[in-house]
CSV table of C-alpha atoms in Angstrom, one decimal:
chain,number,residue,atom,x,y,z
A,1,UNK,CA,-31.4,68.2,57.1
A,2,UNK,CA,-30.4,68.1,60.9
A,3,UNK,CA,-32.7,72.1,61.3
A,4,UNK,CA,-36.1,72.8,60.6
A,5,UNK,CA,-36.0,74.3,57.2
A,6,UNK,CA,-37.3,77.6,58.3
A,7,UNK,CA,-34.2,78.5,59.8
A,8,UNK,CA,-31.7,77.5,56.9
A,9,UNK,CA,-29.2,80.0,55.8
A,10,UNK,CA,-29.9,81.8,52.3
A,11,UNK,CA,-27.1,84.4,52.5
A,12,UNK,CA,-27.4,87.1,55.5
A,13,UNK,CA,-31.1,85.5,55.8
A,14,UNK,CA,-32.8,82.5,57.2
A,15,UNK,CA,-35.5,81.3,54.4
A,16,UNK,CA,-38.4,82.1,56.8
A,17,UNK,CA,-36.9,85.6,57.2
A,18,UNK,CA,-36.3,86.0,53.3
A,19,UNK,CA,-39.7,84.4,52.3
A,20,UNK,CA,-40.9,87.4,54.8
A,21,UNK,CA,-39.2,90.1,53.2
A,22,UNK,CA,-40.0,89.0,49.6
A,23,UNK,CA,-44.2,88.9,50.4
A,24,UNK,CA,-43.6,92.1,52.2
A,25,UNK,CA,-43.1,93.8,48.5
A,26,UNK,CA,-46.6,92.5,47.9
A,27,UNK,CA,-49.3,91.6,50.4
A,28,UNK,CA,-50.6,93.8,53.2
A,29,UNK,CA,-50.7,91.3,56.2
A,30,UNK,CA,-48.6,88.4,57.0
A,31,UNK,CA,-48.9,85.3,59.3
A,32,UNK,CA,-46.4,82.3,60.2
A,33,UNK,CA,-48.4,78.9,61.0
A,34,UNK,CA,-46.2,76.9,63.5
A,35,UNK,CA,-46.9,73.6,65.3
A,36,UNK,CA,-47.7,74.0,68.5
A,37,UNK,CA,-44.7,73.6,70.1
A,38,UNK,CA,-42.5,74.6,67.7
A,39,UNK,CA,-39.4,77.4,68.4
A,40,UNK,CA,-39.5,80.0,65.5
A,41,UNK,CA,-36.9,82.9,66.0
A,42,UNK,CA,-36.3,86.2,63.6
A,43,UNK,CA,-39.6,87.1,62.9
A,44,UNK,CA,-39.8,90.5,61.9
A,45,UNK,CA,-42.5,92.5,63.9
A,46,UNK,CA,-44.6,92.7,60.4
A,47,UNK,CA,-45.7,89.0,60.8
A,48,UNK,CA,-47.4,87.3,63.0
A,49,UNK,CA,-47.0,83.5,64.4
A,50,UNK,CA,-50.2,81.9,65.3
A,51,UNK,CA,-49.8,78.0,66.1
A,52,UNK,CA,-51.4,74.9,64.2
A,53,UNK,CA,-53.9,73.4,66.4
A,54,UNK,CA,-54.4,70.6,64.7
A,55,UNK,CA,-51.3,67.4,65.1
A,56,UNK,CA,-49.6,66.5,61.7
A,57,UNK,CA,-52.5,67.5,59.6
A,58,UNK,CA,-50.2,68.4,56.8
A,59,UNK,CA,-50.6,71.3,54.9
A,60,UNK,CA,-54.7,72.3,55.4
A,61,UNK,CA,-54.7,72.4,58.8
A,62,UNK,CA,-51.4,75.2,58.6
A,63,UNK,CA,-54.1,77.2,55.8
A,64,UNK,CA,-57.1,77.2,58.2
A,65,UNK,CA,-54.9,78.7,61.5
A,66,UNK,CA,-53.2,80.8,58.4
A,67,UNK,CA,-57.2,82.0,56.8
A,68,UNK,CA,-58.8,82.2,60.7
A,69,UNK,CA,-55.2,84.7,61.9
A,70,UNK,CA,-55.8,86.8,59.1
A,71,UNK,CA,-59.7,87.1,58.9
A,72,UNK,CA,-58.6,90.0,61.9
A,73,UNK,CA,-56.7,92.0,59.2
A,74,UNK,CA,-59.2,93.5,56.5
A,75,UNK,CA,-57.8,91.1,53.9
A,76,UNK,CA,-60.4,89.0,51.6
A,77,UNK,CA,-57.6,86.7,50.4
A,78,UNK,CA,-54.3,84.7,51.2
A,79,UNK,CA,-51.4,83.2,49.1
A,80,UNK,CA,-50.1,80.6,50.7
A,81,UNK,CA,-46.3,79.5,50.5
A,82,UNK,CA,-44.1,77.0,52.1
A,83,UNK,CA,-40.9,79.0,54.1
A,84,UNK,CA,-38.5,76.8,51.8
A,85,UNK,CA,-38.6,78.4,48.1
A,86,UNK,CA,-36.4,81.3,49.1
A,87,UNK,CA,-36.6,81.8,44.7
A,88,UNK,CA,-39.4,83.0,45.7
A,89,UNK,CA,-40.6,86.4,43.3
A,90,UNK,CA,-43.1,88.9,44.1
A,91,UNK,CA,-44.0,89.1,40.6
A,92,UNK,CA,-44.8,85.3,40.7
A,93,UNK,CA,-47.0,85.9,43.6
A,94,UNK,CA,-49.0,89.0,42.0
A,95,UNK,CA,-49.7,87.0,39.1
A,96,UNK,CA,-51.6,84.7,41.4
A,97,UNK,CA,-53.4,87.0,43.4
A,98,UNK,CA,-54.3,88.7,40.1
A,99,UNK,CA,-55.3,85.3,38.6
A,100,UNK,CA,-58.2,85.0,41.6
A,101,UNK,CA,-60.7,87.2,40.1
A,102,UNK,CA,-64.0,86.2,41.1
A,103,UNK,CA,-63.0,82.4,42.4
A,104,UNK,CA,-62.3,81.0,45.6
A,105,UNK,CA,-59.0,79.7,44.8
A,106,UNK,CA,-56.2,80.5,42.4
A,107,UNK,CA,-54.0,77.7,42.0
A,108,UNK,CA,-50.8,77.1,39.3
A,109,UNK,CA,-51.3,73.3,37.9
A,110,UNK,CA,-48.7,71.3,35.5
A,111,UNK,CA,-50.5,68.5,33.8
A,112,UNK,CA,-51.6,66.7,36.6
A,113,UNK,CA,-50.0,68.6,39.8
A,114,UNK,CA,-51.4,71.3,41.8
A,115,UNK,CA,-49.2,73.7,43.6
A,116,UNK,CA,-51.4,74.4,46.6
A,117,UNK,CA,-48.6,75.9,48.6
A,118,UNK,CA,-47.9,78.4,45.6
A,119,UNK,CA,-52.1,79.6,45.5
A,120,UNK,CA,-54.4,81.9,47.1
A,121,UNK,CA,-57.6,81.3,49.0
A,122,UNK,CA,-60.6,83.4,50.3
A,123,UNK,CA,-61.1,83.8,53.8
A,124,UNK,CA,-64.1,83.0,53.4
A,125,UNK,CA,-63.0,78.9,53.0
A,126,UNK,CA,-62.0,78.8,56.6
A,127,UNK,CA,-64.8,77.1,57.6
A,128,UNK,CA,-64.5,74.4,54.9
A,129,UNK,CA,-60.8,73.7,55.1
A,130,UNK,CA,-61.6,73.1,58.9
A,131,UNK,CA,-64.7,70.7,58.1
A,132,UNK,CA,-62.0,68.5,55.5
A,133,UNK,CA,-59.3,68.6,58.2
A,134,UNK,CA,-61.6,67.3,61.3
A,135,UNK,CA,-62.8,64.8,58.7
A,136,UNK,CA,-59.2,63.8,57.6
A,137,UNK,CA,-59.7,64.2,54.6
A,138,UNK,CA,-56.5,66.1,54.0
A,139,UNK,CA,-55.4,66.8,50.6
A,140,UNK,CA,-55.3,70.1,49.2
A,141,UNK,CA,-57.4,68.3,46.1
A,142,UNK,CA,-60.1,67.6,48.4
A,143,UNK,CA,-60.6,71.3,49.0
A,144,UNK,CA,-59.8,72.7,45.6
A,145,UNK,CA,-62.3,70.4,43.9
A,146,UNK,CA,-64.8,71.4,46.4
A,147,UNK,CA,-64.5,75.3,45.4
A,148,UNK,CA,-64.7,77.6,42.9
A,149,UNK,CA,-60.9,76.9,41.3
A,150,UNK,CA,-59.0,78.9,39.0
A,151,UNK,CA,-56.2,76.7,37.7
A,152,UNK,CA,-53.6,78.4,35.7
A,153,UNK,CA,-51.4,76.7,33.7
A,154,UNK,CA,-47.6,76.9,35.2
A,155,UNK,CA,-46.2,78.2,31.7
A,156,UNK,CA,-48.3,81.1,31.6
A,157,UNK,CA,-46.6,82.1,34.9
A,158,UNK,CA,-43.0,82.0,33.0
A,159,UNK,CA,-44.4,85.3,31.8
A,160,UNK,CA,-43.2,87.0,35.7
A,161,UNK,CA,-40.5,84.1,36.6
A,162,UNK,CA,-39.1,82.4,33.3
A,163,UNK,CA,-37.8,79.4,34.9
A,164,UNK,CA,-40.4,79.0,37.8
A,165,UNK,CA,-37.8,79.1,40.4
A,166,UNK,CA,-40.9,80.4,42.5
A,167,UNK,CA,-41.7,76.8,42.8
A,168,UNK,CA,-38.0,75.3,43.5
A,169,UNK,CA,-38.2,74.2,46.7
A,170,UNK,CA,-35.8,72.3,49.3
A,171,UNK,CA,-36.3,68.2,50.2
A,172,UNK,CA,-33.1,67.1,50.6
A,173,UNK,CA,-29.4,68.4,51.7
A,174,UNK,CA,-28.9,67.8,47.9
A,175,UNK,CA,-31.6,70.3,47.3
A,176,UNK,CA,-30.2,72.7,49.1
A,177,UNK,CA,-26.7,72.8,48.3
A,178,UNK,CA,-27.5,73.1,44.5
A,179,UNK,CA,-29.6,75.7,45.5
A,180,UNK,CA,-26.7,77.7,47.1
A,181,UNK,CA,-24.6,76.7,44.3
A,182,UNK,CA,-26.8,77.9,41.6
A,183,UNK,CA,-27.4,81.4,43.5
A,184,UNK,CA,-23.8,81.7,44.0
A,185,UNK,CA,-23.5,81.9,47.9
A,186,UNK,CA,-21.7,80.1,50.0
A,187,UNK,CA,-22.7,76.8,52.5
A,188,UNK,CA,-23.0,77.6,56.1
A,189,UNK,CA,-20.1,77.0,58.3
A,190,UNK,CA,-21.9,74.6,59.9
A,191,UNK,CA,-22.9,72.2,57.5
A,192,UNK,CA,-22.1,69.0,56.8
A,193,UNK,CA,-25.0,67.5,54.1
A,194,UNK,CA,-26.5,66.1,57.2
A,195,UNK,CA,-29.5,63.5,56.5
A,196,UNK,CA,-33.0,63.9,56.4
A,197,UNK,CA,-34.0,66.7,59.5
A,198,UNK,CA,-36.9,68.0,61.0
A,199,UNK,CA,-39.1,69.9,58.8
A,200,UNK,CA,-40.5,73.6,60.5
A,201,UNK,CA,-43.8,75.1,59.6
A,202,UNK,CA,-43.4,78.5,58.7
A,203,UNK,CA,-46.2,82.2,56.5
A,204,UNK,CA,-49.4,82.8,55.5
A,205,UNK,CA,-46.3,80.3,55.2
A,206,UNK,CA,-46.3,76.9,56.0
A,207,UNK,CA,-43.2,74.6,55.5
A,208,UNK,CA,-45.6,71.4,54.5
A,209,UNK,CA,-43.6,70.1,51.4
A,210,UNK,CA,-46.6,71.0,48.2
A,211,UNK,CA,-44.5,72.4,45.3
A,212,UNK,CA,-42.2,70.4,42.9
A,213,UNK,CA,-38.0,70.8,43.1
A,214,UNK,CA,-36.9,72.7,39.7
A,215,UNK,CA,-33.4,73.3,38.6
């Protein structure tokens, strides 16, 4: 897309900033995983960047720095989202924390798909999400068959967010111009449908591609 997708424009916001504002209605703490030496700009004061210390480890390695950051903040639990469903509903994420219960890890599943970018995790799994990622072995499945999983079905979720635009998020300059389109807001001056761009890590959000595009 020619920018990281942290900093695209959803209105007066950037989606890292919106993503932000939206989780701010619901969780207590907030961290932003970055690479290393990535430039993230406009993070309000409420959230915290801490840096990826792992190299392209995909999405696991962005939920260990996210779990380890917040262990500091008296919370026993993290959802987890990319910085590029700016859909996003706080309802949709209080069903998931409220699905956790007693398990290690609440995650919304459709038929065969996990959205591990969409569920919470214990603190707790810190230590096992780093013992999978110094392993390389680095799919999300790897850790949710390996703990106590509470897999809810996606159409129970339509209950808070009837068409699951929660878990709409943005691949391609297509992606994001219907996205605009549907929401009824304009395309940034700048743009120009550039190709396929750098893709940001952003809070805890991490831009690692995990959800499905919905329209």
């Amino acid at each position: 897309m020619g920018v990281p997708k942290w900093s695209l424009e959803f209105g007066p916001e950037t989606f890292l900033q919106r993503t932000i504002r939206i989780l701010s209605q619901v969780v207590d703490a907030m961290v932003v995983v970055a690479a290393r030496d990535q430039i993230v700009e406009g993070v309000p004061v409420t959230a915290a960047i801490v840096r990826d210390e792992f190299y392209e480890k995909g999405p696991l390695a962005g939920i260990a720095a996210g779990l380890d950051a917040l262990a500091s903040r008296r919370v026993t639990a993290a959802y987890v989202t990319s910085c590029d469903v700016p859909l996003l509903r706080p309802e949709f994420v209080a069903a998931v924390v409220d699905a956790l219960g007693e398990d290690e890890i609440a995650v919304p599943r459709e038929e065969n798909f996990y959205h591990p970018l969409a569920a919470v995790y214990r603190l707790s799994l810190s230590d096992r999400v780093r013992r999978l990622v110094e392993q390389d072995r680095l799919r999300p499945k790897f850790l949710i068959d390996q703990s106590q999983t509470r897999e809810i079905d996606v159409e129970s979720l339509r209950a808070v967010d009837p068409r699951l635009d929660s878990l709409r998020n943005v691949n391609t300059p297509g992606d994001y111009e219907d996205l605009l389109r549907d929401a009824e807001l304009p395309l940034p001056e700048w743009w120009g449908g550039r190709g396929p761009g750098s893709i940001g890590r952003g809070a805890i959000d991490d831009s690692e591609n995990g959800s499905t595009t919905r329209r």
